[in-house]
mmCIF file of N, CA and C in Angstrom:
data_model
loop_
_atom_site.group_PDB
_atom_site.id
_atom_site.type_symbol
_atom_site.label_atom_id
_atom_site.label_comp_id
_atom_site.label_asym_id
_atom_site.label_seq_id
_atom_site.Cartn_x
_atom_site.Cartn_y
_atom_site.Cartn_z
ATOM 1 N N UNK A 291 3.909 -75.002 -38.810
ATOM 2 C CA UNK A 291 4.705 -74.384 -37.766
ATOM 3 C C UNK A 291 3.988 -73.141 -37.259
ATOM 4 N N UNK A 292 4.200 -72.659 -35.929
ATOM 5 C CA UNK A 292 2.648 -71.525 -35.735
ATOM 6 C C UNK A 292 4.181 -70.835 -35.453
ATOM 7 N N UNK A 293 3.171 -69.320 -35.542
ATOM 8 C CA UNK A 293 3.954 -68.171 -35.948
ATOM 9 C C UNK A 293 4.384 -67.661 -34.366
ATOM 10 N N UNK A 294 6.075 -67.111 -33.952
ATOM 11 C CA UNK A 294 6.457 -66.947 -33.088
ATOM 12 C C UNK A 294 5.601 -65.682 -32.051
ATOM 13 N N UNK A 295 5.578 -66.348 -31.101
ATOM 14 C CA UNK A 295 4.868 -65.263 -30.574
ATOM 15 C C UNK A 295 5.436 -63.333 -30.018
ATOM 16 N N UNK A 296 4.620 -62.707 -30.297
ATOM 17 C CA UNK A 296 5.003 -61.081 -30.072
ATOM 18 C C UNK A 296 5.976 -60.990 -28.760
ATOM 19 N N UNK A 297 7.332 -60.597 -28.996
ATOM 20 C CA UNK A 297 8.362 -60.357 -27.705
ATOM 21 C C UNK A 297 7.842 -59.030 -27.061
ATOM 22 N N UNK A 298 7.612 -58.682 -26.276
ATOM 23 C CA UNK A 298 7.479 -57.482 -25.195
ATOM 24 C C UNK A 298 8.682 -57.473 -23.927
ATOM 25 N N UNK A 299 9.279 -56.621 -23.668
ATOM 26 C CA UNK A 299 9.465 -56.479 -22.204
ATOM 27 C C UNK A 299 8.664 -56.028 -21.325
ATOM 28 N N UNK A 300 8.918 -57.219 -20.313
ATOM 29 C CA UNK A 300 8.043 -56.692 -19.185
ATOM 30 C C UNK A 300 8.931 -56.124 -18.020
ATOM 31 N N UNK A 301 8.650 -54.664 -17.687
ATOM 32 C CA UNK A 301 9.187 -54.350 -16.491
ATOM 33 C C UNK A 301 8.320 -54.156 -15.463
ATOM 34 N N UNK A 302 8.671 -54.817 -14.211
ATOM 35 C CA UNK A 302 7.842 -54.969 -13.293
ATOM 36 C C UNK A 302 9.051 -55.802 -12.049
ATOM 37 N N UNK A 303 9.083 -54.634 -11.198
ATOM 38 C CA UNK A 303 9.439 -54.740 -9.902
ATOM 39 C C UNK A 303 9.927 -56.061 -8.959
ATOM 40 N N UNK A 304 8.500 -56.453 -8.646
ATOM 41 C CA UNK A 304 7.706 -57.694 -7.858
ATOM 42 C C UNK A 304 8.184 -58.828 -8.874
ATOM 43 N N UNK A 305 9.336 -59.216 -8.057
ATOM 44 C CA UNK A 305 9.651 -60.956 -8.445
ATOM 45 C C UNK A 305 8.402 -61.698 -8.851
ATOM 46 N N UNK A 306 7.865 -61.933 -7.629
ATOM 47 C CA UNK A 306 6.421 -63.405 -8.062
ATOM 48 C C UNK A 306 5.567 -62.547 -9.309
ATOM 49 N N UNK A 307 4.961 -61.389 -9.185
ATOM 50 C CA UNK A 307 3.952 -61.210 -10.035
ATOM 51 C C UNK A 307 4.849 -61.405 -11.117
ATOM 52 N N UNK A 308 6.106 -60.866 -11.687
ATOM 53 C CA UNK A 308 6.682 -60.845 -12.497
ATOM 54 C C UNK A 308 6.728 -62.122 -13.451
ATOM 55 N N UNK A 309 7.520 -63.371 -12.939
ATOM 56 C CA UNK A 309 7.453 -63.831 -13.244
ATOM 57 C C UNK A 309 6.054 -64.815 -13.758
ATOM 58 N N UNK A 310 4.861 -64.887 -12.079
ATOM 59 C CA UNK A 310 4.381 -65.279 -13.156
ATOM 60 C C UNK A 310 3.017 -64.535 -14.190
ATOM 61 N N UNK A 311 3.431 -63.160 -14.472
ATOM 62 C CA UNK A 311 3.191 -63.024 -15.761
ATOM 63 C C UNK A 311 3.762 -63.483 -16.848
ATOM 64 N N UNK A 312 5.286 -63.783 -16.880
ATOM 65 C CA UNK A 312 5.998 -64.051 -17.891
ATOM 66 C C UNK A 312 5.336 -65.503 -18.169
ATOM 67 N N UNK A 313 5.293 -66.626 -17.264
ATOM 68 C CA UNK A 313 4.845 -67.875 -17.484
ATOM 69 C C UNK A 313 3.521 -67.719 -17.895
ATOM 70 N N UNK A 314 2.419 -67.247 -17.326
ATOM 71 C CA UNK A 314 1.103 -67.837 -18.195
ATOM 72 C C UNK A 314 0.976 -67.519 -18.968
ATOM 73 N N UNK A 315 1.858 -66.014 -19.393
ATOM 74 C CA UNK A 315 1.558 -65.475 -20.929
ATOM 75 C C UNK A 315 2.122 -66.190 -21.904
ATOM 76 N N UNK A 316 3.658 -67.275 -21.713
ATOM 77 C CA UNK A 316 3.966 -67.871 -22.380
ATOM 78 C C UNK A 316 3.112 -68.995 -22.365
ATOM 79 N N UNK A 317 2.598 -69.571 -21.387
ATOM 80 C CA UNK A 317 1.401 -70.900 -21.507
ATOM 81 C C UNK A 317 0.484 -70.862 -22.305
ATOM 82 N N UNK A 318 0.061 -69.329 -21.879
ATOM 83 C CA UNK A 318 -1.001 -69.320 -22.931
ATOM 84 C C UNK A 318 -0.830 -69.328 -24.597
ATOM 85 N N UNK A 319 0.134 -69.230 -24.953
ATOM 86 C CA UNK A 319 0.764 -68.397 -25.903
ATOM 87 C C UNK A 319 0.210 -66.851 -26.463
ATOM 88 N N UNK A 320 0.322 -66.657 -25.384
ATOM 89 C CA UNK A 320 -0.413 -64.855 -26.189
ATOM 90 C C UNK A 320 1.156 -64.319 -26.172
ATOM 91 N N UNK A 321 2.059 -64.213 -25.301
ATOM 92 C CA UNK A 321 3.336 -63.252 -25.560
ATOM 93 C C UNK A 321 4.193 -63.755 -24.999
ATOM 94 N N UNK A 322 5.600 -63.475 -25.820
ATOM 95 C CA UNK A 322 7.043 -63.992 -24.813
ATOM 96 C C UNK A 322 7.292 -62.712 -23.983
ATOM 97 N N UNK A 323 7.100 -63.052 -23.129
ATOM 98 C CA UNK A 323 7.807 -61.193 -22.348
ATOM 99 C C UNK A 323 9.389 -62.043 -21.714
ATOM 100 N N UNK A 324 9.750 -60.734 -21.865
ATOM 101 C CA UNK A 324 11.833 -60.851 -21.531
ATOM 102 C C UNK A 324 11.239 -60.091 -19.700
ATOM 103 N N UNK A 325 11.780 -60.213 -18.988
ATOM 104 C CA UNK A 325 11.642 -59.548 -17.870
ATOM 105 C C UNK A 325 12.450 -58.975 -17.086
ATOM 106 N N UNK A 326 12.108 -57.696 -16.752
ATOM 107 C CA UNK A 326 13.525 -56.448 -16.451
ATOM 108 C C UNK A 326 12.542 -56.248 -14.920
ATOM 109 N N UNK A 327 13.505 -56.009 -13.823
ATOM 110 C CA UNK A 327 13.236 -55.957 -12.351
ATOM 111 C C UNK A 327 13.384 -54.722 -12.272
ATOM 112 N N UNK A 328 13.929 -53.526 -13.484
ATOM 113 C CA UNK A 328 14.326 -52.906 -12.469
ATOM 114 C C UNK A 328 14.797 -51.633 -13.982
ATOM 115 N N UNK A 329 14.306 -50.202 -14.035
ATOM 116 C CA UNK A 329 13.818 -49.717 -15.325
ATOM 117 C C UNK A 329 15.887 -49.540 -16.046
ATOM 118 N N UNK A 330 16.738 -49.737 -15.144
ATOM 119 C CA UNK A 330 18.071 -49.927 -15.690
ATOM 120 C C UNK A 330 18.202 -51.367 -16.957
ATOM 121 N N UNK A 331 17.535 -52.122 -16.010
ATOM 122 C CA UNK A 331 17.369 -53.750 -17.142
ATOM 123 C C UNK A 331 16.942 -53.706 -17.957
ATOM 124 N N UNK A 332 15.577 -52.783 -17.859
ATOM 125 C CA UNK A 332 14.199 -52.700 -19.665
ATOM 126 C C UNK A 332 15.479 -51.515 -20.221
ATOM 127 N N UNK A 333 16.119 -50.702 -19.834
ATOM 128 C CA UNK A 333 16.387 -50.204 -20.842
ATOM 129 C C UNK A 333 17.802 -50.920 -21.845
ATOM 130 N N UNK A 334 18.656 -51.955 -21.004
ATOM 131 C CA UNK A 334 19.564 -52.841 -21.317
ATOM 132 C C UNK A 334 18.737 -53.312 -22.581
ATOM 133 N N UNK A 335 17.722 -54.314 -22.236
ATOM 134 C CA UNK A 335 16.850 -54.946 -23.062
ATOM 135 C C UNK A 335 16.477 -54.521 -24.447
ATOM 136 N N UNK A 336 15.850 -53.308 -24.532
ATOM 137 C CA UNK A 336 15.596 -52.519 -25.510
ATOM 138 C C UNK A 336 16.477 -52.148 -26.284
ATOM 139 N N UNK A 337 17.643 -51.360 -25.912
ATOM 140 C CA UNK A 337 18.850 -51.185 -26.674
ATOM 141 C C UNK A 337 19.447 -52.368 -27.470
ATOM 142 N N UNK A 338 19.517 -53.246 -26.867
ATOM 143 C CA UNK A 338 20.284 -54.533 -27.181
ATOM 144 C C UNK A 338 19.335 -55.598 -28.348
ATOM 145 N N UNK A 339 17.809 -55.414 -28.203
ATOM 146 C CA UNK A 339 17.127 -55.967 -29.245
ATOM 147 C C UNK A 339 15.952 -55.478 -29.834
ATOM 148 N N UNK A 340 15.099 -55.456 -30.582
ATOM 149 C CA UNK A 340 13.935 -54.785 -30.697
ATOM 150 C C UNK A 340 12.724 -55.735 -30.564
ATOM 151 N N UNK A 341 11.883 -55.269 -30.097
ATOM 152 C CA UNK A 341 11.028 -56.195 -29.087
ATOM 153 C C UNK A 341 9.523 -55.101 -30.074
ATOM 154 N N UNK A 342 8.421 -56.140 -29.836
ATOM 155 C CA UNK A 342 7.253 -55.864 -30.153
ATOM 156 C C UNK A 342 6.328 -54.979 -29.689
ATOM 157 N N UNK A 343 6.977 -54.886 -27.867
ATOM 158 C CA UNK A 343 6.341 -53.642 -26.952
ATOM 159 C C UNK A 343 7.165 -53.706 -25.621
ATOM 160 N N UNK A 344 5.951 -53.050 -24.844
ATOM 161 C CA UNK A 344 6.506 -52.516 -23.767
ATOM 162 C C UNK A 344 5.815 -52.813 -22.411
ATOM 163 N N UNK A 345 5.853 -53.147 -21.339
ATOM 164 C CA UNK A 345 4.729 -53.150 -20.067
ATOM 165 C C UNK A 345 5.580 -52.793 -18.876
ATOM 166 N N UNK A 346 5.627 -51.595 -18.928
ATOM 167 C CA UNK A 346 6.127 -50.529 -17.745
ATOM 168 C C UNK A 346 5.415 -50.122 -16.661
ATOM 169 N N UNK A 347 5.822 -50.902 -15.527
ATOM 170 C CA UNK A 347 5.652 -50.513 -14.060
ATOM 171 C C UNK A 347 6.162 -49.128 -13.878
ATOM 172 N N UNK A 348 5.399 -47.975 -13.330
ATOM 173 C CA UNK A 348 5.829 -46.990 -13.240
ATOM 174 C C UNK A 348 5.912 -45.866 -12.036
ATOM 175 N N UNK A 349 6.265 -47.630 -10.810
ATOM 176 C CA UNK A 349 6.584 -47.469 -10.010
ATOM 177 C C UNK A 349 8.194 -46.443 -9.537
ATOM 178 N N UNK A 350 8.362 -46.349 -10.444
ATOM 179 C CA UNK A 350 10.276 -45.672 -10.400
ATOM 180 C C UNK A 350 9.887 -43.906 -10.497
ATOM 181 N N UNK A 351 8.983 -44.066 -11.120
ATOM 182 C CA UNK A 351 8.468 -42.633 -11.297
ATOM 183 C C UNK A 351 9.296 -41.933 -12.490
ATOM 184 N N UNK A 352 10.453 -40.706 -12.314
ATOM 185 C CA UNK A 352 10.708 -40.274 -13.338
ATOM 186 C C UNK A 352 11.617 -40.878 -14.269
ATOM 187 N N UNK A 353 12.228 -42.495 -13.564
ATOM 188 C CA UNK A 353 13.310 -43.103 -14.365
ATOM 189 C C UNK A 353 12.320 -43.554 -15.418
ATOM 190 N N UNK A 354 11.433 -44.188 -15.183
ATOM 191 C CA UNK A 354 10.677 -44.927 -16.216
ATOM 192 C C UNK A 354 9.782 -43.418 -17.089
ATOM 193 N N UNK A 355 9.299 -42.722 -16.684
ATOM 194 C CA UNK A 355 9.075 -41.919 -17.502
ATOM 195 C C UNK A 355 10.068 -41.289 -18.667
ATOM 196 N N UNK A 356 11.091 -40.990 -18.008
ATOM 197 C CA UNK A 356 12.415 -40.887 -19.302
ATOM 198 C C UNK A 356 12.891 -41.840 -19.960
ATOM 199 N N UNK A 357 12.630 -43.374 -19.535
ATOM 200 C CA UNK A 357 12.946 -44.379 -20.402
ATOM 201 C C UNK A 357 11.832 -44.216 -21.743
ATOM 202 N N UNK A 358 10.573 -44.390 -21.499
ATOM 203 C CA UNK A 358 9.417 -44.044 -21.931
ATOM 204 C C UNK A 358 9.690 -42.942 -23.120
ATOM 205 N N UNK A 359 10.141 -41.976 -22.576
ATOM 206 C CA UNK A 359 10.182 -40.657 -23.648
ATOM 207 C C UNK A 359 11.661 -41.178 -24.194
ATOM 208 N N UNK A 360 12.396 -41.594 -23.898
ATOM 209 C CA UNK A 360 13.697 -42.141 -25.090
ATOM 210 C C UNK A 360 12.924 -43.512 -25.592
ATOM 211 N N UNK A 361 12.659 -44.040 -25.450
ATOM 212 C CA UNK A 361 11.706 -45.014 -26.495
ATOM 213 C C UNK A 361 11.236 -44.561 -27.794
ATOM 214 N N UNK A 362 10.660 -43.337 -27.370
ATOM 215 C CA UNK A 362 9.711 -42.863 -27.969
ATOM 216 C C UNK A 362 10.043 -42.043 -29.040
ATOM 217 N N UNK A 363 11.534 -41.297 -28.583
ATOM 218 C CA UNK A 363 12.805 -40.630 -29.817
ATOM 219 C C UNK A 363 13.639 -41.448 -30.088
ATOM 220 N N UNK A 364 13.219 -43.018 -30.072
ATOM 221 C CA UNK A 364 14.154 -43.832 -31.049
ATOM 222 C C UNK A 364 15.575 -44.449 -30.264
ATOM 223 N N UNK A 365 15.739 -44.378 -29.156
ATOM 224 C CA UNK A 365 17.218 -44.111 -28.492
ATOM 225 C C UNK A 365 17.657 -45.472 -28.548
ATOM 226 N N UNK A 366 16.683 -46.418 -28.805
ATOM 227 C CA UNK A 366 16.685 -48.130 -28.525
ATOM 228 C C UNK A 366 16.818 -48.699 -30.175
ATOM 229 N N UNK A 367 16.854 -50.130 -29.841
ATOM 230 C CA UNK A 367 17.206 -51.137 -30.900
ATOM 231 C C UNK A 367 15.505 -51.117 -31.055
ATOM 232 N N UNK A 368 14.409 -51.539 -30.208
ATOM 233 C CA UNK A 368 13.322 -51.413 -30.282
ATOM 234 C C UNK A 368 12.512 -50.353 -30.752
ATOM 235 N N UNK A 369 11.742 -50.424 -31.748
ATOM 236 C CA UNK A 369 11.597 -49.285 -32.805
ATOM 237 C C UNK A 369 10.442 -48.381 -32.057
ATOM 238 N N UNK A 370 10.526 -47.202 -32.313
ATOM 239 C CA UNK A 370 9.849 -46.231 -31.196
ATOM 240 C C UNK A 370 8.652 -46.234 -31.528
ATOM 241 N N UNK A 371 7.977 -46.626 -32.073
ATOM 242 C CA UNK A 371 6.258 -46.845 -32.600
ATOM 243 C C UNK A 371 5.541 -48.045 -31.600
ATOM 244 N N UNK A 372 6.519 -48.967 -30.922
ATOM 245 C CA UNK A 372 5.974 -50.190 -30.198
ATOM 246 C C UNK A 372 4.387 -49.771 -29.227
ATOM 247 N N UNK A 373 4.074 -50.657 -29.359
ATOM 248 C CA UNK A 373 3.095 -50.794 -27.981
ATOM 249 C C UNK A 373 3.386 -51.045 -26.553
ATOM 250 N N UNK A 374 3.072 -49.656 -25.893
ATOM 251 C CA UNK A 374 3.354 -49.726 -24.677
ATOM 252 C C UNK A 374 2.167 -49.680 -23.878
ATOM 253 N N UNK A 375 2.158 -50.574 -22.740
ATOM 254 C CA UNK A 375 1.118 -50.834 -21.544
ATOM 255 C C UNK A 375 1.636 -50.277 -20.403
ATOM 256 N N UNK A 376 1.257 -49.500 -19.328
ATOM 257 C CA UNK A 376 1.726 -49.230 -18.036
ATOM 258 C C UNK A 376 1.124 -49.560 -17.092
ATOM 259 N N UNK A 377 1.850 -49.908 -16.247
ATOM 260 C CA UNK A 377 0.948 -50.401 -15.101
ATOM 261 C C UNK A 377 1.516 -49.353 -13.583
ATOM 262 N N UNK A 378 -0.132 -49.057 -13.575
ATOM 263 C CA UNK A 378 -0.097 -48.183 -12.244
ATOM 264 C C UNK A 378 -0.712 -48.693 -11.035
ATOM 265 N N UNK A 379 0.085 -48.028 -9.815
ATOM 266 C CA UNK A 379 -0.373 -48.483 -8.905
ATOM 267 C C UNK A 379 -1.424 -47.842 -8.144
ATOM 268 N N UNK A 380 -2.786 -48.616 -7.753
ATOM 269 C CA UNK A 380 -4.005 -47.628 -7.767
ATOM 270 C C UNK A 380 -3.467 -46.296 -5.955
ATOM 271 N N UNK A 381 -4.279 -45.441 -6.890
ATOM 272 C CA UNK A 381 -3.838 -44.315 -5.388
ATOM 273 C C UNK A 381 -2.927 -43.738 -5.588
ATOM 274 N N UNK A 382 -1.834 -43.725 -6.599
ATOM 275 C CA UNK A 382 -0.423 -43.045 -7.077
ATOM 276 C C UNK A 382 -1.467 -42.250 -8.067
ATOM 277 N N UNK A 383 -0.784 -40.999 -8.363
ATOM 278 C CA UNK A 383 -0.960 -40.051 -9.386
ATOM 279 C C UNK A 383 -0.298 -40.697 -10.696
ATOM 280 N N UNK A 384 -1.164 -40.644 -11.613
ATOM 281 C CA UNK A 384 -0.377 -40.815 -12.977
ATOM 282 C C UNK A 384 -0.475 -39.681 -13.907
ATOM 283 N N UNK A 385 0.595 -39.181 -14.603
ATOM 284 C CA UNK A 385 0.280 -37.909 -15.466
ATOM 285 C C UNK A 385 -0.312 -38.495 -16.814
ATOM 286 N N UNK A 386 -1.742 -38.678 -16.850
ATOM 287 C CA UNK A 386 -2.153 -39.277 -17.454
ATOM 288 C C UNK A 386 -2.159 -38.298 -18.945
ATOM 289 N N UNK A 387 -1.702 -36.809 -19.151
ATOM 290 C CA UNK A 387 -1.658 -36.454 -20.539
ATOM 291 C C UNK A 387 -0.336 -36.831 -20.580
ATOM 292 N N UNK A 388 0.592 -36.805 -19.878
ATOM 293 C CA UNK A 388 2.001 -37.091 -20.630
ATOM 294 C C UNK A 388 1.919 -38.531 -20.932
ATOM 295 N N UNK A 389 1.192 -39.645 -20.315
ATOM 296 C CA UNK A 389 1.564 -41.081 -21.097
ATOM 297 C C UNK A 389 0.750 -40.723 -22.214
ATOM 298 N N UNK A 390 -0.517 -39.996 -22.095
ATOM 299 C CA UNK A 390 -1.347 -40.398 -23.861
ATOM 300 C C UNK A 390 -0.128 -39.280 -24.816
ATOM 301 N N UNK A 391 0.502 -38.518 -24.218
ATOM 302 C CA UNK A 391 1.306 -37.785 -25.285
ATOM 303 C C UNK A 391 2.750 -38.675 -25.806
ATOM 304 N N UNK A 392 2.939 -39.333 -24.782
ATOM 305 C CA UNK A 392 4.184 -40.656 -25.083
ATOM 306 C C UNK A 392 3.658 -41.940 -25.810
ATOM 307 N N UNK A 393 2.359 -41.729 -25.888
ATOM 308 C CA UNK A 393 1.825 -42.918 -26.711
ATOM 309 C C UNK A 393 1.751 -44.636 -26.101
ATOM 310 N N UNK A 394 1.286 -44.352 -24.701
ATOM 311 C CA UNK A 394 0.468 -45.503 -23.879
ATOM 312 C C UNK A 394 -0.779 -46.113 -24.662
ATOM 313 N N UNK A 395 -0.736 -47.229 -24.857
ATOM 314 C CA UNK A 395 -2.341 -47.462 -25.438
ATOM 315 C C UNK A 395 -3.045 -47.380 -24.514
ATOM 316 N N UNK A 396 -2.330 -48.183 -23.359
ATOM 317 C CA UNK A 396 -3.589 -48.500 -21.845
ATOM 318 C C UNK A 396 -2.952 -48.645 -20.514
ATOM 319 N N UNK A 397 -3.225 -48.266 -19.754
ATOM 320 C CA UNK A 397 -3.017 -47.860 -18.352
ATOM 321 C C UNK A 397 -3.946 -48.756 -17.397
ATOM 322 N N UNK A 398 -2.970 -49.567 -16.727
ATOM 323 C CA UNK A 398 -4.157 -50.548 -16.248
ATOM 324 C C UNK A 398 -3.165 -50.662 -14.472
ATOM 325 N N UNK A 399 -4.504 -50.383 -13.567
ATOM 326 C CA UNK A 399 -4.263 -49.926 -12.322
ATOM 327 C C UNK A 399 -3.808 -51.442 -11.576
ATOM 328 N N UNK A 400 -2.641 -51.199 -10.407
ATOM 329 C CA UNK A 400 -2.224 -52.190 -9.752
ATOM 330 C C UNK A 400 -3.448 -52.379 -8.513
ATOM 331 N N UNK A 401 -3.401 -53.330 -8.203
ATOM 332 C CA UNK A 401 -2.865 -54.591 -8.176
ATOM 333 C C UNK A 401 -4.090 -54.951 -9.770
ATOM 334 N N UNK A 402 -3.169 -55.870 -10.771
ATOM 335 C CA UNK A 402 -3.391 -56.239 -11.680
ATOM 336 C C UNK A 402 -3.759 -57.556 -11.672
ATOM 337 N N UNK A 403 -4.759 -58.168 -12.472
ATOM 338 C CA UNK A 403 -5.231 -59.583 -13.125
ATOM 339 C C UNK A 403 -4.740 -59.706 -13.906
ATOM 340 N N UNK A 404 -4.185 -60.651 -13.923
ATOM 341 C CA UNK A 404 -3.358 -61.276 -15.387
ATOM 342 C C UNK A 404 -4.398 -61.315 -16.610
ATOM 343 N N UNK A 405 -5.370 -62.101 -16.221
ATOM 344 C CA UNK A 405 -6.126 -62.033 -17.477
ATOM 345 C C UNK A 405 -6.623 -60.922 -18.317
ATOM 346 N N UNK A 406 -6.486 -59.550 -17.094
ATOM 347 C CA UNK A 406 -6.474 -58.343 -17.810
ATOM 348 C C UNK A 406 -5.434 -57.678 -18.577
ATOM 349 N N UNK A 407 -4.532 -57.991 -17.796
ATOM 350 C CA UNK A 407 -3.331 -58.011 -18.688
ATOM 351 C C UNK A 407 -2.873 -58.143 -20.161
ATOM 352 N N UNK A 408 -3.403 -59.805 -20.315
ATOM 353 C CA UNK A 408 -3.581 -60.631 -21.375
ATOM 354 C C UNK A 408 -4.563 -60.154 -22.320
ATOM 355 N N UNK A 409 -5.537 -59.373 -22.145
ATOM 356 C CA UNK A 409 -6.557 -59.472 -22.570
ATOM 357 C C UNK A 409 -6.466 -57.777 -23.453
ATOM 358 N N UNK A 410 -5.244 -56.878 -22.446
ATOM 359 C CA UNK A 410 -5.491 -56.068 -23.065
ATOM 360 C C UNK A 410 -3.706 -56.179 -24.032
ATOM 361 N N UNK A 411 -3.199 -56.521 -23.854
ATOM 362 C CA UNK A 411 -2.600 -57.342 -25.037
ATOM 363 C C UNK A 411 -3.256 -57.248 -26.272
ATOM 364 N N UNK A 412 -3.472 -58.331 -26.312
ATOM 365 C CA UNK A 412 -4.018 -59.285 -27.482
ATOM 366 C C UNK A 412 -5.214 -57.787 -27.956
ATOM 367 N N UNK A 413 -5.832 -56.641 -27.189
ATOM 368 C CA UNK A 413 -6.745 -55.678 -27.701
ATOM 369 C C UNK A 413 -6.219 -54.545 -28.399
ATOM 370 N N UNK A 414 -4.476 -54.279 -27.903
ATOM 371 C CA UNK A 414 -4.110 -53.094 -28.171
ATOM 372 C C UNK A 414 -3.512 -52.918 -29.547
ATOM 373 N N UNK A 415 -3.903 -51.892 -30.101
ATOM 374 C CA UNK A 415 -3.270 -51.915 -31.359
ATOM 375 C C UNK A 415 -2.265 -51.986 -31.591
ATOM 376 N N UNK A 416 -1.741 -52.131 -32.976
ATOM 377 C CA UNK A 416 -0.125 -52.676 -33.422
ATOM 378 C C UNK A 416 0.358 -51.324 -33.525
ATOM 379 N N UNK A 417 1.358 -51.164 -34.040
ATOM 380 C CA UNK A 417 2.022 -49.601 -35.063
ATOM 381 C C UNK A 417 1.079 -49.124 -36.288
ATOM 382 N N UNK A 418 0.472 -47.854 -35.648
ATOM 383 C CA UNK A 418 -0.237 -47.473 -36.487
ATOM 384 C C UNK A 418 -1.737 -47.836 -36.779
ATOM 385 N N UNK A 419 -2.088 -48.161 -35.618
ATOM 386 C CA UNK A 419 -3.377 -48.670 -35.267
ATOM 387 C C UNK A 419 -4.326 -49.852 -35.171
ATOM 388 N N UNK A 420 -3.252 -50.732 -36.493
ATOM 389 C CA UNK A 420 -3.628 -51.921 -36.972
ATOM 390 C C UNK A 420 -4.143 -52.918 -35.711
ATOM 391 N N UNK A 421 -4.942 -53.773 -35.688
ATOM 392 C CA UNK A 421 -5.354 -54.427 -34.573
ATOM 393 C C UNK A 421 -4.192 -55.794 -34.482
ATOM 394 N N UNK A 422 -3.829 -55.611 -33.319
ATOM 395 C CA UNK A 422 -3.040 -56.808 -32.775
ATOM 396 C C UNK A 422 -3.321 -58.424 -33.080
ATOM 397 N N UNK A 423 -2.703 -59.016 -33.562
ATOM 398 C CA UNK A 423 -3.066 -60.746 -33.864
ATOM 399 C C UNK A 423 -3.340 -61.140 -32.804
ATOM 400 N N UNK A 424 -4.551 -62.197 -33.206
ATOM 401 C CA UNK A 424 -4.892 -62.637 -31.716
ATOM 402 C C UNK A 424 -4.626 -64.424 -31.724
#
C-alpha cells in the first residue's frame, strides 16, 4: 500500500491555475493540496484540520500576512512548524525579512511553473529541517 501523500493547502486566487495545480500535483503524486480561493477559506481549512503545509498567494497582502503570523503562534489545528511556500507576484514588493522571520522556506515569483512548484515541494524541508520525502 504506498504511503498517503503530504496534505498542504493551497491558497491561490485564480480558479484555472488553482485548480490545475491541485490536479497534476495529485497525478503526479507528489501532494494532495485542499484548495482555498480566498485567505478567509485557508484559514477555515487550517483551523478545522492539520495539514502538512502551506502555499500562500500573497496577493491579499496584509490578510494573508496575518494568517501567516497566526499559523505561526499556533492559532490553527495545523501545527505551526509546517512548511510554507509563497507565491509572489513578480513586480509586487515582498517583505522579504518578515516571510524569512515567519518561516517561508521559498518564495517563488508569479506567474509560476508548476513544475517549479512541484519541484520545490518535494526540496523544502520538513519541521525542523529534515529533508522532505520524495
Amino acid at each position: 500500500m504506498n504511503a498517503p501523500l503530504p496534505r498542504f493547502v493551497l491558497m491561490e486566487s485564480q480558479f484555472v491555475l488553482r485548480r490545475t495545480m491541485a490536479m497534476v500535483a495529485r497525478d503526479l503524486g507528489v501532494v494532495d493540496f485542499h484548495e482555498a480561493s480566498n485567505v478567509a477559506r485557508a484559514r477555515t481549512l487550517l483551523a478545522g484540520d492539520a495539514f502538512d503545509g502551506l502555499v500562500l498567494d500573497v496577493q491579499e497582502g496584509v490578510p494573508a500576512m496575518e494568517l501567516l503570523a497566526d499559523l505561526r503562534k499556533g492559532r490553527f489545528a495545523t501545527p505551526a512548524d509546517v512548511r510554507v511556500l509563497v507565491l509572489a507576484a513578480d513586480g509586487r514588493p515582498v517583505e522579504a525579512d518578515r516571510l524569512q522571520a515567519l518561516g517561508v522556506h521559498c518564495v517563488l515569483g508569479k506567474p509560476v511553473r508548476i513544475s517549479d512548484l512541484l519541484a520545490a515541494l518535494v526540496q523544502t524541508p520538513g519541521p525542523g529541517g529534515a529533508p522532505s520525502a520524495d
